[in-house]
CSV table of C-alpha atoms and ligand atoms in Angstrom, one decimal:
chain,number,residue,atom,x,y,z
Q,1,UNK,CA,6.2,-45.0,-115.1
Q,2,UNK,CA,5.2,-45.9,-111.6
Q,3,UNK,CA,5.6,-42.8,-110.1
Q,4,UNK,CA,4.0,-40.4,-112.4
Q,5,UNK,CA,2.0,-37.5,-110.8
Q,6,UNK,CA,3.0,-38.4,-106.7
Q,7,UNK,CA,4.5,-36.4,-104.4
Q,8,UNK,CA,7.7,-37.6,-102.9
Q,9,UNK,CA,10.1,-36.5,-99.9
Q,10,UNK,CA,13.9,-35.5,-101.2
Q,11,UNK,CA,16.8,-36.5,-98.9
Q,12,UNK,CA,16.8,-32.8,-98.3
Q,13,UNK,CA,13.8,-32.1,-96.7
Q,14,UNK,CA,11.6,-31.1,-99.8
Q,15,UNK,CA,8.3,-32.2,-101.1
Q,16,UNK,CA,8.7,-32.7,-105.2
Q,17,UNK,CA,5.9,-33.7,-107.7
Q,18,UNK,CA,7.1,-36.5,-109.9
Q,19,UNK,CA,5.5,-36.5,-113.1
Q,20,UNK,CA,5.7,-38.2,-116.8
Q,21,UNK,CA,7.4,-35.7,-118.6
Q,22,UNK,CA,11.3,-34.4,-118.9
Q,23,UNK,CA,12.2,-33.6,-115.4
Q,24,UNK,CA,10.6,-36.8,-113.7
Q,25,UNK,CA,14.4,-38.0,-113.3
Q,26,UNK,CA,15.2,-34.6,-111.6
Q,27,UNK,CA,12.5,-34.7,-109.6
Q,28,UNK,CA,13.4,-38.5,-108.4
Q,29,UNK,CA,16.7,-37.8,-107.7
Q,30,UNK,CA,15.9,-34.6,-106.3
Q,31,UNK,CA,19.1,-33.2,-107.9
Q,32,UNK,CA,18.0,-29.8,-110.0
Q,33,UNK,CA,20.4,-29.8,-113.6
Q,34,UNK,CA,22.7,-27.3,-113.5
Q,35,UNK,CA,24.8,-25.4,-116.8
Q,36,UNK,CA,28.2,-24.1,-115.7
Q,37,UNK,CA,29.5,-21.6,-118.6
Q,38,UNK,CA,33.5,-21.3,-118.0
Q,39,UNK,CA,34.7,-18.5,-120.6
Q,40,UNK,CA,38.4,-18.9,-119.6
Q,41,UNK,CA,40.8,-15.8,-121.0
Q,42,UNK,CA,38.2,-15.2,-123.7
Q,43,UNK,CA,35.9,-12.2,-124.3
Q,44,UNK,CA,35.7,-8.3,-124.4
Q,45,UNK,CA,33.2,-5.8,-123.5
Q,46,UNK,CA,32.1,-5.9,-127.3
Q,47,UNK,CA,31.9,-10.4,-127.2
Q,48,UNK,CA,30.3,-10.1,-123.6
Q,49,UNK,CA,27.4,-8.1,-124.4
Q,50,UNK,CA,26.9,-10.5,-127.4
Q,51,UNK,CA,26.7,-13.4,-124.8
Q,52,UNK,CA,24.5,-11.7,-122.4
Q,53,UNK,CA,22.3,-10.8,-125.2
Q,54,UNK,CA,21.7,-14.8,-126.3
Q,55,UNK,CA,21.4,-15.3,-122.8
Q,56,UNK,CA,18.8,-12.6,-122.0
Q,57,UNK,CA,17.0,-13.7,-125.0
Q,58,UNK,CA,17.2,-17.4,-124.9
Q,59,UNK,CA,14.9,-19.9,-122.7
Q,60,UNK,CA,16.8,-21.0,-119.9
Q,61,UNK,CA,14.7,-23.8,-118.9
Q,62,UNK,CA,13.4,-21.0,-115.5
Q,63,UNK,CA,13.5,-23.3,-112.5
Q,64,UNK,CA,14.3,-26.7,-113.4
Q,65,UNK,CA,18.2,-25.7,-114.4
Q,66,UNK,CA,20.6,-23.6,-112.3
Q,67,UNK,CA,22.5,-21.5,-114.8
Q,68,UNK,CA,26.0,-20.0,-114.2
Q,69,UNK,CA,28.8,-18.5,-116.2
Q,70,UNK,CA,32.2,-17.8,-115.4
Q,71,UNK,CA,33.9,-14.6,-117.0
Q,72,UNK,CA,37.4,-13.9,-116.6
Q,73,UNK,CA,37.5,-12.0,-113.1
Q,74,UNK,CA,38.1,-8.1,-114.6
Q,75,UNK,CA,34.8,-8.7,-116.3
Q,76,UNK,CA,33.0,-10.2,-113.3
Q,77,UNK,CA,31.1,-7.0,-111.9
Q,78,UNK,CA,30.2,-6.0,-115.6
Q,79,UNK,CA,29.0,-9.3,-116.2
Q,80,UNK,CA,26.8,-8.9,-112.8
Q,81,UNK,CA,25.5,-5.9,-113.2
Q,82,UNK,CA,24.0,-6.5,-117.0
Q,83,UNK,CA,23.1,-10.2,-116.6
Q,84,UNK,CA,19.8,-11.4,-115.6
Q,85,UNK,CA,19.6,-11.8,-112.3
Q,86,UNK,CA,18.4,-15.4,-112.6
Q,87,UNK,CA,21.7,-16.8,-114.1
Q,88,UNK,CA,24.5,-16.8,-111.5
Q,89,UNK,CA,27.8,-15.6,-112.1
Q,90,UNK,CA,30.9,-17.4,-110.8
Q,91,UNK,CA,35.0,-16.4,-110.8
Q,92,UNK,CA,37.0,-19.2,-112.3
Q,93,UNK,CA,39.5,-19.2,-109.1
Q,94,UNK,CA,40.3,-17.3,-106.7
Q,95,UNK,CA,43.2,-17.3,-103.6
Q,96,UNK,CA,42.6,-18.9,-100.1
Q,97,UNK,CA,43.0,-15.6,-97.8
Q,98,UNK,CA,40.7,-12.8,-97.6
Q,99,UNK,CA,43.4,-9.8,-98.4
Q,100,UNK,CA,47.2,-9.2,-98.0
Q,101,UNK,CA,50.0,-8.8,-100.3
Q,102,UNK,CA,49.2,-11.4,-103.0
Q,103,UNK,CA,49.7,-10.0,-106.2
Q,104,UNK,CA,47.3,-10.5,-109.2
Q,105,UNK,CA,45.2,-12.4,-106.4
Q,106,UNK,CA,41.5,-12.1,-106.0
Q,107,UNK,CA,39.8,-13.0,-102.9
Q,108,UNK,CA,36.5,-15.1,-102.4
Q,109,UNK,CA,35.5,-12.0,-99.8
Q,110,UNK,CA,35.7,-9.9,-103.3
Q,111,UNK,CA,34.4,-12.1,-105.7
Q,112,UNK,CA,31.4,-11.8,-103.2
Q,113,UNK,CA,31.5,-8.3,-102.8
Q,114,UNK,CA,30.6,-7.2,-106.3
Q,115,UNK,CA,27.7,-10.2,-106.2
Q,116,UNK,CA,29.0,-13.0,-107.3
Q,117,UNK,CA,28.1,-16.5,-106.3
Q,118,UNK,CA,30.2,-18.8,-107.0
Q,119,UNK,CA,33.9,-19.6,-107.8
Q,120,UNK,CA,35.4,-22.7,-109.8
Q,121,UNK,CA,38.3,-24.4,-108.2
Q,122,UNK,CA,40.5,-26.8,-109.4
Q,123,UNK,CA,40.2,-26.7,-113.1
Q,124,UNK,CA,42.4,-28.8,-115.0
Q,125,UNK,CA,44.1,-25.4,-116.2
Q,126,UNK,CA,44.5,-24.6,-113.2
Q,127,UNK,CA,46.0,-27.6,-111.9
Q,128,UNK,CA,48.1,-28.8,-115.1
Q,129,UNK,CA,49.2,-25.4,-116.6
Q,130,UNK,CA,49.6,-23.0,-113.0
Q,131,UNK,CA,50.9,-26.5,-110.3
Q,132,UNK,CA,47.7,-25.8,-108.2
Q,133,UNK,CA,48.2,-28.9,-106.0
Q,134,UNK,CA,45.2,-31.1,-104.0
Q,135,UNK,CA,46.4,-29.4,-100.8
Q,136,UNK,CA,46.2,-25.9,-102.3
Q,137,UNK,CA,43.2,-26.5,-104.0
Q,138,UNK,CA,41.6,-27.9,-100.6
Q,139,UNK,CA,42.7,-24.8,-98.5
Q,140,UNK,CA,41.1,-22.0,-101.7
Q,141,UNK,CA,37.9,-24.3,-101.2
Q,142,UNK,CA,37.6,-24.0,-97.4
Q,143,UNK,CA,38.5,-20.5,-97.8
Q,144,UNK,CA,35.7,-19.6,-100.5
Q,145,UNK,CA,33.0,-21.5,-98.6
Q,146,UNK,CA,33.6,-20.0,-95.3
Q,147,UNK,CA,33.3,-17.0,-96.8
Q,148,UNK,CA,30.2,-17.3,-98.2
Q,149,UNK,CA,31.1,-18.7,-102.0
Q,150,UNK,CA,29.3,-21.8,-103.5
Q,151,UNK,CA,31.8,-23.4,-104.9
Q,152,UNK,CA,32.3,-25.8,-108.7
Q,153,UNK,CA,35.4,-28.3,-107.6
Q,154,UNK,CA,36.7,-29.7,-110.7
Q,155,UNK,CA,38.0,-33.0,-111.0
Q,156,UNK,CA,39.7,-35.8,-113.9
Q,157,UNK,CA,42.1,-37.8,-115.1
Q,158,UNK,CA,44.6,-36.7,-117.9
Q,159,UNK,CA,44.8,-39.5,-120.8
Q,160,UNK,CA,47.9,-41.4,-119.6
Q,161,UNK,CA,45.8,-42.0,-116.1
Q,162,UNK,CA,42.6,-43.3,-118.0
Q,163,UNK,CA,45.1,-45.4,-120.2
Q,164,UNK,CA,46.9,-46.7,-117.2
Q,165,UNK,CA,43.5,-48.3,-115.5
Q,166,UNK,CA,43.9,-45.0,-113.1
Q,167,UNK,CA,40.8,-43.1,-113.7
Q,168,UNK,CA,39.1,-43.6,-110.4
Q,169,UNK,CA,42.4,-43.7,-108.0
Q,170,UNK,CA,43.0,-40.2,-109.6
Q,171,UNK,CA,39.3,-38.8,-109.5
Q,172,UNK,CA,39.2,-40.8,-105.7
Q,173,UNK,CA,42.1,-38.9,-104.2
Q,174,UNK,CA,41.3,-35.4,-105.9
Q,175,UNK,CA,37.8,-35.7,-104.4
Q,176,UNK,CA,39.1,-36.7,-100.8
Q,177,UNK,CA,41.2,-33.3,-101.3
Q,178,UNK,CA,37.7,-31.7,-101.9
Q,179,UNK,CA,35.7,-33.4,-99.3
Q,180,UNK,CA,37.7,-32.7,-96.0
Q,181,UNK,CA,37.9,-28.9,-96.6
Q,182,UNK,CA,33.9,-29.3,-97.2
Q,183,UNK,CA,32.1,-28.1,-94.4
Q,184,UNK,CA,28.4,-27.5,-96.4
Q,185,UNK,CA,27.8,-29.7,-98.8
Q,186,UNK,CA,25.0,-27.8,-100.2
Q,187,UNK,CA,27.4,-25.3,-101.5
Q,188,UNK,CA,29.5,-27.6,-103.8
Q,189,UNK,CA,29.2,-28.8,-107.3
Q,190,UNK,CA,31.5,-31.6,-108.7
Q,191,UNK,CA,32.8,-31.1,-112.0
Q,192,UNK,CA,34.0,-34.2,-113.4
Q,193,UNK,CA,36.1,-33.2,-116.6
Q,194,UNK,CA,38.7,-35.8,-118.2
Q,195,UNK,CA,41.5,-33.7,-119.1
Q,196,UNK,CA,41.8,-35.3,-122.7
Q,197,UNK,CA,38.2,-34.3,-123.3
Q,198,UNK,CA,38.7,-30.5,-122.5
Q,199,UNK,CA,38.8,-28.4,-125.5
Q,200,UNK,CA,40.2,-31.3,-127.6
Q,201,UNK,CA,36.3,-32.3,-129.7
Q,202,UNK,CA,37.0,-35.6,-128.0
Q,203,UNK,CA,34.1,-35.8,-125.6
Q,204,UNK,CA,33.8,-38.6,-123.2
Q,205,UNK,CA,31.2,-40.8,-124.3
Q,206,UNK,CA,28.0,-41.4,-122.4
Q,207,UNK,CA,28.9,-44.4,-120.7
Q,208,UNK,CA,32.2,-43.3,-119.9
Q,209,UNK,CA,30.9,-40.5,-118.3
Q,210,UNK,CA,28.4,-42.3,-116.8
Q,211,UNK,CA,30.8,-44.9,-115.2
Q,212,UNK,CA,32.8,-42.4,-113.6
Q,213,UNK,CA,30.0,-40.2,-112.5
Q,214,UNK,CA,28.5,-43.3,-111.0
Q,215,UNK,CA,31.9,-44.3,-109.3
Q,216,UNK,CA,31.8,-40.6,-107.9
Q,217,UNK,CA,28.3,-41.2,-106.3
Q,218,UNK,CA,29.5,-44.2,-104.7
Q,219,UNK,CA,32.7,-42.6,-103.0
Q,220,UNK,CA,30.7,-40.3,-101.7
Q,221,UNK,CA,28.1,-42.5,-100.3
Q,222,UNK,CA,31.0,-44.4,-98.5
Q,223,UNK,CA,33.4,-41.4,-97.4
Q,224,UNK,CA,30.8,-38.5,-96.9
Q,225,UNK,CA,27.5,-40.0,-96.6
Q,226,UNK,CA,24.4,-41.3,-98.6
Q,227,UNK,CA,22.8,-38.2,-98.0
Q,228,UNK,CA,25.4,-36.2,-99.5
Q,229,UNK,CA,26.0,-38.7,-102.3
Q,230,UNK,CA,22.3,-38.8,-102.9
Q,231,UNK,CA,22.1,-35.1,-103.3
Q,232,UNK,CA,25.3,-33.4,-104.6
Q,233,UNK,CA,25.1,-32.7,-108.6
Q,234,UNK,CA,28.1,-34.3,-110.6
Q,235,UNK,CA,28.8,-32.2,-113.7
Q,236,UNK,CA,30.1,-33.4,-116.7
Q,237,UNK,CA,32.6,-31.5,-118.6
Q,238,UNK,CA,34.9,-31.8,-121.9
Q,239,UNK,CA,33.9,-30.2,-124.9
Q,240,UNK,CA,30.0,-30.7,-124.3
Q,241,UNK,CA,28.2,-29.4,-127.3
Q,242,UNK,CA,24.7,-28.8,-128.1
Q,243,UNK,CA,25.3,-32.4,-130.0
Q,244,UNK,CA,26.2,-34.2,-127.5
Q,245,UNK,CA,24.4,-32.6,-124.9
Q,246,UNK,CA,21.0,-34.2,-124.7
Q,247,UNK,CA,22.7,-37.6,-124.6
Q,248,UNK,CA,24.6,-37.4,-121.8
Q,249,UNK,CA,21.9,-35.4,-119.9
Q,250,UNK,CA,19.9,-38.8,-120.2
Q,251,UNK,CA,22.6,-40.0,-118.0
Q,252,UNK,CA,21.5,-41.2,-114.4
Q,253,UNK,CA,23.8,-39.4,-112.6
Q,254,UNK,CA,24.9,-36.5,-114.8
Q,255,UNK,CA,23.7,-33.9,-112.9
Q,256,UNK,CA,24.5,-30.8,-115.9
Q,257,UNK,CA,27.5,-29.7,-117.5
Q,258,UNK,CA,30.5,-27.6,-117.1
Q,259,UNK,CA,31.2,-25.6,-121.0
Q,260,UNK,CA,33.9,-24.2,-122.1
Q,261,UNK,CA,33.8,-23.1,-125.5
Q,262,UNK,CA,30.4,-23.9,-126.5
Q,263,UNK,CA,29.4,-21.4,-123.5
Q,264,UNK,CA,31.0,-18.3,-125.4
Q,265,UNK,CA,28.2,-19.1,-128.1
Q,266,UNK,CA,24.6,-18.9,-128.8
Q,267,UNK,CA,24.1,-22.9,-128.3
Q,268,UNK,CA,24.9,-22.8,-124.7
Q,269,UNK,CA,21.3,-21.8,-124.5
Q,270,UNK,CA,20.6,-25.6,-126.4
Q,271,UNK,CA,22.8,-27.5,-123.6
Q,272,UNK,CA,21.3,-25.5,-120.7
Q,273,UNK,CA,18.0,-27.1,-122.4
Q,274,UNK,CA,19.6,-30.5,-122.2
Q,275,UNK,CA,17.3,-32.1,-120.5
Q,276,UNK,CA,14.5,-30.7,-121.3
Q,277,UNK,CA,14.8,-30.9,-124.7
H,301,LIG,P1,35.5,-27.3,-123.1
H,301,LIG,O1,36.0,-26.9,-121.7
H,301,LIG,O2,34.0,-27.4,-123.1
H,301,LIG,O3,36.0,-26.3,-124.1
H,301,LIG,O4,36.1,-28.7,-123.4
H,301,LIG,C1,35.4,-27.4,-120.5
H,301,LIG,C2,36.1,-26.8,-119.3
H,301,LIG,O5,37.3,-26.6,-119.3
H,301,LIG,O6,35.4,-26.6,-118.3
């Protein structure tokens, strides 16, 4: 490689040493990997100290991948308070208004308020199985990043769209919903996860992923900006395994993973390794 062992200027700002080994690509992109663990309606106090045990114990790659799991939101302040503080924990939804009579609601201001960092918006789940609509979607991610929230906006196509040569005007209008309620694009993750590949075994190949992930860079490049395309990470999820993990990591623009069941077991700690292994 050409650029082994320089320093280089990120679109951000940063100085980064490129080198020879495993991380050279996240060094030229600039884009650090980053592991999303979304538990869903799984877990007890008993399974969740099981997890944060493989996770205390397990290398998690220390600077070079951003690690953060999701528990369901009763658990979120126990999950804080025992978890190192290196891995980041996020809420998988949460409502677009601070407080007020919305019952079963949780706010971004609380989410933050017991220290959590993140929230997920716009899973498939949430938009298939609970009618979350773009517009909804948009206002809860305004909402969570004005209030301080980082935010992991999910995205993808449900199998009669991908059959129908629909792919990217789905993923296209889904991510405009994202991008005008985005006011700091440093904040925001994109999870793109094909609906057919969530939970189903049927991952998305590397290409396909690839494809899309690369037709995501592109819209954002023309209705953001370069900048933004050139530094926001692009997550891949739909039943990632530690099987399939390394392959896609090798991926040019698969910027880390978002894991659903794999993430309730010790092998998360293999795909947070993904690239570096
Ligand atoms: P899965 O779920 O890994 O179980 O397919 C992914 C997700 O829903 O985020």
């Amino acid at each position: 490689m050409e650029c082994q062992n320089q320093d280089v200027d990120c679109s951000d700002g940063k100085r980064i040493k490129l080198d020879s080994s495993h991380d050279s690509r996240m060094a030229a992109s600039g884009r650090q990997f980053f592991v999303g663990g979304n538990w869903k309606m799984n877990g007890n106090t008993t399974s969740i100290d099981g997890i944060i045990s493989f996770l205390t114990d397990g290398s998690l790659s220390g600077d070079q991948t951003e690690v953060v799991v999701a528990p369901p939101a009763i658990y979120l302040q126990y999950v804080r308070q025992k978890l190192l503080a290196s891995v980041a924990v996020a809420a998988q939804n949460c409502y677009k208004e601070a407080k007020g009579a919305f019952t079963g609601e949780n706010s971004a201001e609380m989410i933050k308020d017991v220290g959590c960092e993140w929230v997920i918006l716009g899973h498939s789940e949430r938009r298939h199985k609970f009618g979350e609509t773009d517009e909804l979607i948009g206002e809860k991610i305004a909402h969570a990043l004005k209030a301080g929230l980082k935010v992991i906006a999910c995205i993808g196509e449900l199998l009669s769209e991908r059959e129908n040569g629909k792919t990217t005007e789905v993923v296209f209008k889904q991510s405009k919903a994202i991008a005008e309620n985005v006011s700091d694009w440093n904040d925001v993750v994109i999870a793109y996860e094909p609906v057919w590949a969530i939970g189903t075994g049927k991952t998305a190949t590397p290409d396909q992923a690839q494809e899309v992930h690369h037709q995501l860079r592109d819209w954002l490049s023309q209705n953001v900006s370069p900048d933004v395309s050139a530094k926001t990470r692009i997550i891949y999820g739909g039943s990632v395994t530690a099987a399939n993990a390394h392959e896609l990591a090798l991926q040019p623009d698969i910027d880390g993973f978002l894991v659903g069941g794999a993430s309730l077991k010790p092998d998360f700690v293999k795909i947070v390794q993904a690239r570096s292994s």
